[in-house]
Tab-separated table of C-alpha atoms and ligand atoms in Angstrom:
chain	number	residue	atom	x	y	z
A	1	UNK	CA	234.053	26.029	189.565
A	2	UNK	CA	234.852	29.566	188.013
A	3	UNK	CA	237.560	31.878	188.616
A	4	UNK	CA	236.979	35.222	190.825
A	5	UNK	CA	240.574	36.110	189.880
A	6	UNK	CA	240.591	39.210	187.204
A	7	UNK	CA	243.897	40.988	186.218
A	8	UNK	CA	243.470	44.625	185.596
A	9	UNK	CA	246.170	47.572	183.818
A	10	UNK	CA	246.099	50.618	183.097
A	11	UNK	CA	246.915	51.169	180.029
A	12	UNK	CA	245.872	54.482	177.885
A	13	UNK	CA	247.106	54.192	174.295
A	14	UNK	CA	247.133	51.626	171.470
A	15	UNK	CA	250.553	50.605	171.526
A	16	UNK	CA	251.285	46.385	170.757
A	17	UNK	CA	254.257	46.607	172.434
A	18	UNK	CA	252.872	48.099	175.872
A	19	UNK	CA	249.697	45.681	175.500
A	20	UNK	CA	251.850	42.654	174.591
A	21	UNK	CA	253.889	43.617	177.722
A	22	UNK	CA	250.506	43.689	179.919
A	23	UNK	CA	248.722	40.373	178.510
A	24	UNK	CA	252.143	38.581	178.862
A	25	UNK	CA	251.962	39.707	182.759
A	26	UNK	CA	248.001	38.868	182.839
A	27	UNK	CA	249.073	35.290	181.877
A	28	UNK	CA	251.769	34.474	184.399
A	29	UNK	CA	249.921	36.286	186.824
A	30	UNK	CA	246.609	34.115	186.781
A	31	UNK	CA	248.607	31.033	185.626
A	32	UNK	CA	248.234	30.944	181.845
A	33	UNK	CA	251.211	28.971	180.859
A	34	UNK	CA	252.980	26.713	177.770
A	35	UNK	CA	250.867	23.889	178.934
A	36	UNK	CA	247.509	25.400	178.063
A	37	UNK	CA	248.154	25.901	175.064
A	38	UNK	CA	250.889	22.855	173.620
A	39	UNK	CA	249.095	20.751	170.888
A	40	UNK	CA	245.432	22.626	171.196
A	41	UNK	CA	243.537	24.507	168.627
A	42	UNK	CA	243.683	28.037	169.700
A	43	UNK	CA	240.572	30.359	168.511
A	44	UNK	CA	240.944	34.060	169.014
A	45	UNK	CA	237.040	35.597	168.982
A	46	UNK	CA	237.442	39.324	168.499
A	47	UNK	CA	234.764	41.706	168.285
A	48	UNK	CA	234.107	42.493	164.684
A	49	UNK	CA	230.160	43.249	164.585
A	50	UNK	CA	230.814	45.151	161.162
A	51	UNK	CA	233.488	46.938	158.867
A	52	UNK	CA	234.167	49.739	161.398
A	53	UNK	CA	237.124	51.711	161.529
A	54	UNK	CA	239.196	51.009	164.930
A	55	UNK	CA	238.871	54.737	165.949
A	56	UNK	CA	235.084	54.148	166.309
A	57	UNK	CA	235.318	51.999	169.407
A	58	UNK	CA	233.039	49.731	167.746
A	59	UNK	CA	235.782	46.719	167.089
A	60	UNK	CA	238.274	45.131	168.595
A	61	UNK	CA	241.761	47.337	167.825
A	62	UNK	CA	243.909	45.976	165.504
A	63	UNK	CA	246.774	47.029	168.407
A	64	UNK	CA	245.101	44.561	170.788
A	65	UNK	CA	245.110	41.650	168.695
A	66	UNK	CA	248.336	42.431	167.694
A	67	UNK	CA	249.843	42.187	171.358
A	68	UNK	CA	247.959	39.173	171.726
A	69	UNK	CA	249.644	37.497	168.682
A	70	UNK	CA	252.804	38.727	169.803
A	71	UNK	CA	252.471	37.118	172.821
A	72	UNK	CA	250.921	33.966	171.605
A	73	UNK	CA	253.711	34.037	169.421
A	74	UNK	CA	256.277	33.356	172.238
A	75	UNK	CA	254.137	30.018	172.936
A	76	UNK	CA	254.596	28.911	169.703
A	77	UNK	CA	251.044	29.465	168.480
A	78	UNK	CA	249.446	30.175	165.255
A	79	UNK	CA	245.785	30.749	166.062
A	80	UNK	CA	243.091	30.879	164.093
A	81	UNK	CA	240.650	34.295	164.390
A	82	UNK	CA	237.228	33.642	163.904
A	83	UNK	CA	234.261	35.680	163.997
A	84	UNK	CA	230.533	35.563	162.980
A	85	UNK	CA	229.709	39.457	162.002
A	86	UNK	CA	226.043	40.901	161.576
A	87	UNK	CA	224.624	39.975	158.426
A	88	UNK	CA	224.681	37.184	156.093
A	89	UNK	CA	228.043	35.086	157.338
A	90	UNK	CA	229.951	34.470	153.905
A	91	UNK	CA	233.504	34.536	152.974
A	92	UNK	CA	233.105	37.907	151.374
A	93	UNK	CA	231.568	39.630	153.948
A	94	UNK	CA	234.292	37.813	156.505
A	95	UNK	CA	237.122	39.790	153.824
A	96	UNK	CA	235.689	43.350	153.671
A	97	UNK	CA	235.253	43.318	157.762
A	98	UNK	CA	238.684	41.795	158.431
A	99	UNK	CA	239.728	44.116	156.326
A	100	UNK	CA	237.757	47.043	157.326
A	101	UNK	CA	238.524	46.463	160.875
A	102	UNK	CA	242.072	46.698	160.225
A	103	UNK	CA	242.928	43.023	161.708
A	104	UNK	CA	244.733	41.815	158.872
A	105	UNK	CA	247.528	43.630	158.655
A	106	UNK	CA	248.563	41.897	162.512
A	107	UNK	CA	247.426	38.624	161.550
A	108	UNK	CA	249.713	38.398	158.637
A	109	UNK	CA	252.479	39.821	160.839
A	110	UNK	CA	252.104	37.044	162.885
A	111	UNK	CA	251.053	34.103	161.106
A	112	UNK	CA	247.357	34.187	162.554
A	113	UNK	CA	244.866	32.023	160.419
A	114	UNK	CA	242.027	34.083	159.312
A	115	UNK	CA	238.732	32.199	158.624
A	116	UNK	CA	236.769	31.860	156.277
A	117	UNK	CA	234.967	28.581	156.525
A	118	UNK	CA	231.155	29.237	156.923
A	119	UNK	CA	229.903	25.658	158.265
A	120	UNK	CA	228.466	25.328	161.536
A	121	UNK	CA	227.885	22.438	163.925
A	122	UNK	CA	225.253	21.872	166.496
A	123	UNK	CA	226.711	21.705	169.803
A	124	UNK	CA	224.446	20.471	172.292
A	125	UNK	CA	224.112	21.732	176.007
A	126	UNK	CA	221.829	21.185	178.924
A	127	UNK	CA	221.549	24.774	179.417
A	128	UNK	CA	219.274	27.060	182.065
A	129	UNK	CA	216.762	28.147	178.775
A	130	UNK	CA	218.993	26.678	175.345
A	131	UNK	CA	219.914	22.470	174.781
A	132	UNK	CA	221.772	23.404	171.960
A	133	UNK	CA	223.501	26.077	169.654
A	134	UNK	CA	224.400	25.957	166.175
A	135	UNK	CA	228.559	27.211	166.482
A	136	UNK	CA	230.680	28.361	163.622
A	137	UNK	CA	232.778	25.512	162.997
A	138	UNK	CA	236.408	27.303	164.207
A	139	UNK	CA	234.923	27.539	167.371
A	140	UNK	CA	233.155	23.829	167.801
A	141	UNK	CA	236.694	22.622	167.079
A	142	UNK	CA	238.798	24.814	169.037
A	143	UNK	CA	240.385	23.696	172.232
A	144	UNK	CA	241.041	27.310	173.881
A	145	UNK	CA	238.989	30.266	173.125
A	146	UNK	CA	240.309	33.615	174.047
A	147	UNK	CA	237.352	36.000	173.760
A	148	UNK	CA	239.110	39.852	172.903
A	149	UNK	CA	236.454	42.207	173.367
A	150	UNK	CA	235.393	46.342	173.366
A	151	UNK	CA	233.649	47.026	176.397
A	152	UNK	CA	230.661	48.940	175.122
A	153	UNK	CA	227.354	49.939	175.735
A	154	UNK	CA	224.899	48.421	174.210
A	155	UNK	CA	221.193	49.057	173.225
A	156	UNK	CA	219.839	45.651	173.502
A	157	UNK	CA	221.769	44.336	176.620
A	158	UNK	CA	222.984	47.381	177.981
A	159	UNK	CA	226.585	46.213	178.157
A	160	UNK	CA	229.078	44.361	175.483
A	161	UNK	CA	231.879	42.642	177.042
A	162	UNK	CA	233.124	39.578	177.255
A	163	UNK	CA	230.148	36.869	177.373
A	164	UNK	CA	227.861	39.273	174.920
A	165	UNK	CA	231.037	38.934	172.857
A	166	UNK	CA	230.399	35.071	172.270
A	167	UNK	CA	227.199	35.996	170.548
A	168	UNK	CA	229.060	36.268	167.718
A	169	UNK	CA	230.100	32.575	167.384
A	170	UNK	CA	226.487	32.123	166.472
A	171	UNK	CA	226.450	31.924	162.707
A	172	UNK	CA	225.025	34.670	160.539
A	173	UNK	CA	221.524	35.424	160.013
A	174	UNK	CA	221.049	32.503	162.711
A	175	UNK	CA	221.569	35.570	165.154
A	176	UNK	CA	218.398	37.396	163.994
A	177	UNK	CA	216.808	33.958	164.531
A	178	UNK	CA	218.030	34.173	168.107
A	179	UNK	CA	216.195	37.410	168.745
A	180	UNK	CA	212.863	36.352	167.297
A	181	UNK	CA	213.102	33.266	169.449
A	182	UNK	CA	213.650	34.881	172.687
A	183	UNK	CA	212.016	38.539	171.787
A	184	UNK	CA	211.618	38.831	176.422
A	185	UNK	CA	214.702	40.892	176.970
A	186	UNK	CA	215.463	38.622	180.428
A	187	UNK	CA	214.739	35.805	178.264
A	188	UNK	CA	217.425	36.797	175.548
A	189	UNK	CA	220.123	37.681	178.525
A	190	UNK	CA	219.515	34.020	179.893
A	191	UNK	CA	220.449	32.636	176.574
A	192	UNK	CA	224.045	34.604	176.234
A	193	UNK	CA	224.453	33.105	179.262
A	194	UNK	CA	223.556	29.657	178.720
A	195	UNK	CA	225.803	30.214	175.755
A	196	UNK	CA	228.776	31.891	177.439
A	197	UNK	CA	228.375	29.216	180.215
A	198	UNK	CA	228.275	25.780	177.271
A	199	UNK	CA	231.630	27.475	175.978
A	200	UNK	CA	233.106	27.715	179.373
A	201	UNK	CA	232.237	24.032	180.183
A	202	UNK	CA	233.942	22.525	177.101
A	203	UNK	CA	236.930	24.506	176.485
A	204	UNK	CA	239.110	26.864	178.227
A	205	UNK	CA	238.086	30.734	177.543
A	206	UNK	CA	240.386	33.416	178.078
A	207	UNK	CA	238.526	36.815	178.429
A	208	UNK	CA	240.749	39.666	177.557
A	209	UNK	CA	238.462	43.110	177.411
A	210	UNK	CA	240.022	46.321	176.124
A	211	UNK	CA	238.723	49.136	177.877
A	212	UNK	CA	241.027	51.246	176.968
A	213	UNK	CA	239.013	53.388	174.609
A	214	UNK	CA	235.205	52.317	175.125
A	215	UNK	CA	232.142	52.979	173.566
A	216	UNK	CA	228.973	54.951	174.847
A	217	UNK	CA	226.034	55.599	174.227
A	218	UNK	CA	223.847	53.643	171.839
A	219	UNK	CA	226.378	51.027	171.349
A	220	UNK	CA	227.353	48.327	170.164
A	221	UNK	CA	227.986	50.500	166.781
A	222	UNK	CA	226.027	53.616	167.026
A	223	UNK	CA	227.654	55.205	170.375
A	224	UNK	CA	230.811	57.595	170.919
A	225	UNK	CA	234.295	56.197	171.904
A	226	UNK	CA	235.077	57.048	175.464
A	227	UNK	CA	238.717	57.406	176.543
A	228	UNK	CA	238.623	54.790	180.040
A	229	UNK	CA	241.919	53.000	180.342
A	230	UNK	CA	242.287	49.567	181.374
A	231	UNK	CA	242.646	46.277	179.921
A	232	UNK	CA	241.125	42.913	181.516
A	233	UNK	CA	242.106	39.411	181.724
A	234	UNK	CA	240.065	36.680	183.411
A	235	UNK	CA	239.475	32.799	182.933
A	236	UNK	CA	236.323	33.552	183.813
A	237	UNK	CA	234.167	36.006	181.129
A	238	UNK	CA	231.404	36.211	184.138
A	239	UNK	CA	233.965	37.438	186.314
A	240	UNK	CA	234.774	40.211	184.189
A	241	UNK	CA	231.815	41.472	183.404
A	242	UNK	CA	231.274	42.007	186.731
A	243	UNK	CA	234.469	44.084	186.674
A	244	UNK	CA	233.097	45.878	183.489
A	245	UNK	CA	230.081	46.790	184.856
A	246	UNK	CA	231.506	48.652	187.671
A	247	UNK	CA	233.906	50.101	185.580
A	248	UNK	CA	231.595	52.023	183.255
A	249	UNK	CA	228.993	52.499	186.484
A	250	UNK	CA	226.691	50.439	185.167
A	251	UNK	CA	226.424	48.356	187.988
A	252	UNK	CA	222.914	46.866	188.819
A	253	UNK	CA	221.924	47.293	185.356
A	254	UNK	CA	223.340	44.884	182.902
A	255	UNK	CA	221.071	42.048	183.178
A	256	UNK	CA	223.387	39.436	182.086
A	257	UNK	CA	225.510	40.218	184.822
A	258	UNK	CA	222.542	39.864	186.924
A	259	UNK	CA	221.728	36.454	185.747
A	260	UNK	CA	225.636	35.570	186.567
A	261	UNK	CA	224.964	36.839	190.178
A	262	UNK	CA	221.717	34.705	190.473
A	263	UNK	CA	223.225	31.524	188.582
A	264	UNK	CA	226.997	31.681	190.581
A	265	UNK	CA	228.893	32.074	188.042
A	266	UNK	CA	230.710	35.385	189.554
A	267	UNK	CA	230.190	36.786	192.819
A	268	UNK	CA	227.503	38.783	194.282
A	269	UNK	CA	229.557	41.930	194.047
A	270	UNK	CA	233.080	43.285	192.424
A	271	UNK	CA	234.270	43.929	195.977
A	272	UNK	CA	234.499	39.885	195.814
A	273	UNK	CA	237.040	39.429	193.437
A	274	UNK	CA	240.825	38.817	193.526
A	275	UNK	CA	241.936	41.825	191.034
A	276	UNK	CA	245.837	41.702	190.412
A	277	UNK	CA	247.336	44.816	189.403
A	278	UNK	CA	245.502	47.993	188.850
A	279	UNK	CA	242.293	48.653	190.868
A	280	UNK	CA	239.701	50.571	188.429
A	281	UNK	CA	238.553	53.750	188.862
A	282	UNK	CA	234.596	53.931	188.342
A	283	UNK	CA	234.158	56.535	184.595
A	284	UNK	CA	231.941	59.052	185.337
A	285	UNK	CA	229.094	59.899	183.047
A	286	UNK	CA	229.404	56.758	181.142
A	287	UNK	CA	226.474	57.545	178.635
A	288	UNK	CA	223.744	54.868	178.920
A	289	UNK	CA	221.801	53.633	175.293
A	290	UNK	CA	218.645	55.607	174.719
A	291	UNK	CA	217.207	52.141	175.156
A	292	UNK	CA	218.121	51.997	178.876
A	293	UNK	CA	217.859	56.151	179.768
A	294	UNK	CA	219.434	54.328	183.294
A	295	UNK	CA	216.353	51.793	183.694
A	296	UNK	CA	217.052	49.097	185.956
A	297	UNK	CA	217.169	45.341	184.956
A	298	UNK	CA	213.827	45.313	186.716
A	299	UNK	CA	211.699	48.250	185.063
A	300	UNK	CA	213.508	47.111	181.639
A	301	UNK	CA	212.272	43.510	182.158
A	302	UNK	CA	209.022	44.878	182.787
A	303	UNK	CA	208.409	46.569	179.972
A	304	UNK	CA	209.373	43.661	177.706
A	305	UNK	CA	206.858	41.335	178.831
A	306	UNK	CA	203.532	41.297	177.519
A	307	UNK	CA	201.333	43.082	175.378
A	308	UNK	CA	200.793	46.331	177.853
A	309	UNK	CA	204.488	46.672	178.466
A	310	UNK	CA	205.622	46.266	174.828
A	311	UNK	CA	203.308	49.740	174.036
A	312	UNK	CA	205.477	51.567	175.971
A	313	UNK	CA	208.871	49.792	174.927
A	314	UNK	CA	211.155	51.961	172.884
A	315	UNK	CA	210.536	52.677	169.493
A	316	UNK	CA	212.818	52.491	166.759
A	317	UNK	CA	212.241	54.885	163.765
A	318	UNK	CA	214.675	55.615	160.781
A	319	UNK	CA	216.073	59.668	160.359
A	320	UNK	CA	216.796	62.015	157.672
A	321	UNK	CA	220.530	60.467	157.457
A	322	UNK	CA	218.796	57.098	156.157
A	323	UNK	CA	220.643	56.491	152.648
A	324	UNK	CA	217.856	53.036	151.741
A	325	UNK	CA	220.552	50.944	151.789
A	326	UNK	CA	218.513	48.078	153.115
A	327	UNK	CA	220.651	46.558	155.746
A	328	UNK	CA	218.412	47.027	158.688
A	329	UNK	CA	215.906	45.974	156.239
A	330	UNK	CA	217.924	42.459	155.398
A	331	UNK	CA	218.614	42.550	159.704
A	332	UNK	CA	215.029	42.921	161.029
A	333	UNK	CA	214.737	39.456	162.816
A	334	UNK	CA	210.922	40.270	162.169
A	335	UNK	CA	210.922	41.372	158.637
A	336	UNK	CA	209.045	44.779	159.958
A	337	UNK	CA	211.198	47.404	157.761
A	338	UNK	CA	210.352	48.434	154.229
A	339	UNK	CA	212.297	50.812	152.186
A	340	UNK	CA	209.373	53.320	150.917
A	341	UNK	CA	209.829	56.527	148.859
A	342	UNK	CA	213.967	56.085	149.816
A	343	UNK	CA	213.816	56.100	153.530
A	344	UNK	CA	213.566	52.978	155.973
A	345	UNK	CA	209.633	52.967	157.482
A	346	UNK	CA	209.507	50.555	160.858
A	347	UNK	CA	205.945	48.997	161.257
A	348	UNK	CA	206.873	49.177	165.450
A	349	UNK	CA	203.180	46.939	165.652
A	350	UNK	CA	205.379	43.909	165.015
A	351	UNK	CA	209.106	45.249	166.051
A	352	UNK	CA	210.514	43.232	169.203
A	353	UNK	CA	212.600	45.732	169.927
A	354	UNK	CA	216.105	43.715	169.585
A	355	UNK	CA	217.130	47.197	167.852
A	356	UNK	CA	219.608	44.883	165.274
A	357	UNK	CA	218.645	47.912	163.079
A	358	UNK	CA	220.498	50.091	164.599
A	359	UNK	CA	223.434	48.050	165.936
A	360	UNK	CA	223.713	47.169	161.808
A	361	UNK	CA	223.190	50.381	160.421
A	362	UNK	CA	226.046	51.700	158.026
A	363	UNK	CA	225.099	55.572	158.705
A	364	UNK	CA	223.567	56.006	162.636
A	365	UNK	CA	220.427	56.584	161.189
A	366	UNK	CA	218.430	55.036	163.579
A	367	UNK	CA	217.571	56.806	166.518
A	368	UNK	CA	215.208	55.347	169.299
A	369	UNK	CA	211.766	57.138	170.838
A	370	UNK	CA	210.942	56.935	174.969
A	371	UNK	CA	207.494	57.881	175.419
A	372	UNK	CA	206.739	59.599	178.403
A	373	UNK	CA	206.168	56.574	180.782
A	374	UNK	CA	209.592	55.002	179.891
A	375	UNK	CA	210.889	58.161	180.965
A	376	UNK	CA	209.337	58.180	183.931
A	377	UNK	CA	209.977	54.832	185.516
A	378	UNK	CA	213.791	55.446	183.876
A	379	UNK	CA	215.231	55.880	186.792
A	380	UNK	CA	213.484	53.411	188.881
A	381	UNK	CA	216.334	50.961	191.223
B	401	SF4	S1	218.137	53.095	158.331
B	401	SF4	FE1	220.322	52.707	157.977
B	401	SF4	S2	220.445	50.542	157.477
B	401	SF4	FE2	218.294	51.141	157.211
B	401	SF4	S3	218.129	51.651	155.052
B	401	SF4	FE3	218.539	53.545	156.178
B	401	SF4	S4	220.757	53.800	156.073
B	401	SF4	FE4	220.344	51.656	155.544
B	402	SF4	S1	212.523	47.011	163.566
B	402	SF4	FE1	214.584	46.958	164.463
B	402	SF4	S2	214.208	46.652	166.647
B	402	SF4	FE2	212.318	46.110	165.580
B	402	SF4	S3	212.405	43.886	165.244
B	402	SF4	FE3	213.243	44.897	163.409
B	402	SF4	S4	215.457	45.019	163.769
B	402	SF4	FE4	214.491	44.591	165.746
């Protein structure tokens, strides 16, 4: 049913031109023509988790989207971008992070349709764990989605590419809901699939992932950019992963892509796929989230089940670069954050540990505690 076919470049800078020039050969190359696109209602779903400079690796770069318009351009089509950040989803936040993100200078360029309509509608789908998702309306109506994402790391999933990317067409605050609703960490992964995999099933999804500068660390927001060099394209996000995962030698670790494995939906291994053009070098010392310290899916699974293993789960806590601004406190899926005596306190009794604090947090300020055990079984395979 899916594709095993991902195109790979190497590409090292953020120049349109160059990355116009390489998506344009990623689409005749895996057969990404006129006729997808003629008459459909074409959704571009960057990354735009929060008003983030490009330079911080935490967005998609303005450069990207811009070679994608360019070439979208030559088809004739005026997409519409649309993203659901962190936070409450509203037309003013939507401004200040396309804005902030630096996307619409390039959308204007190219006649791009920005949204900023903040209904939903409730798409159902006989998934593995989900029947249904609530879908910012852009994306219920949109005919091809083509999912332009940072590969990151991240300290919730471990990895951010392409299907963790769709998280975001999940309105709003509806996201935090999503995390108190499936607090098991395998349980959470099974849902971004179920929802990567309903998207897949009803339109065509383009996966386009720019590695070119990645982020790592305690991604999605709080990690370092990391100079890797490549772009991906795939009709298949699952596919890609499995490509991004090896990439950033994570491999065996990102439990969505372990869920892809065990469902079909890519192959067992990256040695499996058809990649056209460049083959990818492995980084080395790809910095892992605090959350992980280079866990396996296993001993990370374990510790999120139950009340024994959630003791010894990481522990958020807020530092001395906490300004009280009261977004992780207007995040917490779990309402477990109070602003006291101008610094963030965490009351970790009732924390799930979906660490939205820290993904949403303006300043880095919070950091994450392993206790000894954690750091023990770390490195268990
Ligand atoms: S920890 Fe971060 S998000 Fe929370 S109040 Fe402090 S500065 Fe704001
Ligand atoms: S304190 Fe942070 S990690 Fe814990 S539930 Fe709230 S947002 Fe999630």
């Amino acid at each position: 049913m899916f594709s095993n076919t991902v195109a790979v470049s190497a590409q090292r800078e953020y120049d349109a031109d160059k990355i116009a020039y390489i998506i344009a050969n990623h689409f005749v190359s895996l057969g990404i023509g006129a006729s997808l696109f003629e008459g459909k209602k074409v959704v571009i779903k960057p990354n735009l988790v929060m008003k983030k400079s490009p330079d911080a690796a935490a967005t998609t770069h303005p450069a990207m989207l811009e070679g994608l318009l360019k070439v979208l351009n030559g088809f004739g089509v005026k997409p519409t971008i649309a993203e659901s950040p962190g936070g409450v989803y509203s037309a003013a936040r939507l401004d200040g992070v396309y804005r902030g993100c630096g996307i619409d200078k390039p959308s204007e360029k190219y006649g791009a349709v920005l949204n900023y309509d903040v209904d939903a509608e409730r798409v159902d789908f006989d998934g593995e764990l989900v029947k249904s998702f609530n879908i910012i309306k852009p994306i219920a109506d949109a005919d091809v989605i083509i999912d332009i994402c940072r590969l990151k790391s991240h300290s919730l999933t471990t990895m951010s590419a392409a299907v963790k990317n769709l998280f975001g067409t999940v309105p709003g605050i509806e996201k935090f809901e999503a995390h108190a609703a499936y607090p098991d960490y395998a349980d959470f992964n099974r849902m971004l699939c179920d929802l990567c995999l309903m998207h897949c099933t009803k339109k065509s999804v383009i996966a386009i992932t720019d590695a070119i500068v990645c982020m790592e660390g305690n991604g999605p927001t709080a990690g370092s950019p990391k100079e890797i060099g490549y772009i991906l394209t795939s009709k298949n996000p699952f596919a890609s992963d499995l490509l991004a995962e090896r990439i950033i030698g994570f491999e065996g670790k990102v439990p969505s892509v372990e869920i892809s494995r065990r469902r079909g939906l890519c192959p067992q291994s990256a040695d499996e796929l058809e990649i056209l053009g460049d083959i990818p070098q492995t980084a080395e010392n790809f910095a892992q989230p605090d959350t992980s310290g280079g866990g396996s899916v296993k001993a990370l699974t374990f510790f999120s089940r139950g009340k024994i293993g959630r003791l010894f789960m990481p522990k958020p806590y807020a530092t001395s670069d906490c300004r009280a601004c009261g977004e992780c406190v207007r995040s917490c899926p779990k309402k477990t954050i109070t602003l006291q005596n101008g610094k963030a306190r965490i009351n970790v009794s009732n924390c799930i540990r979906c660490f939205c604090c820290q993904e949403l947090c303006p300043f880095k300020a919070i950091k994450i505690k392993r206790n000894f055990i954690t750091r023990l079984v770390g490195n268990i395979k």
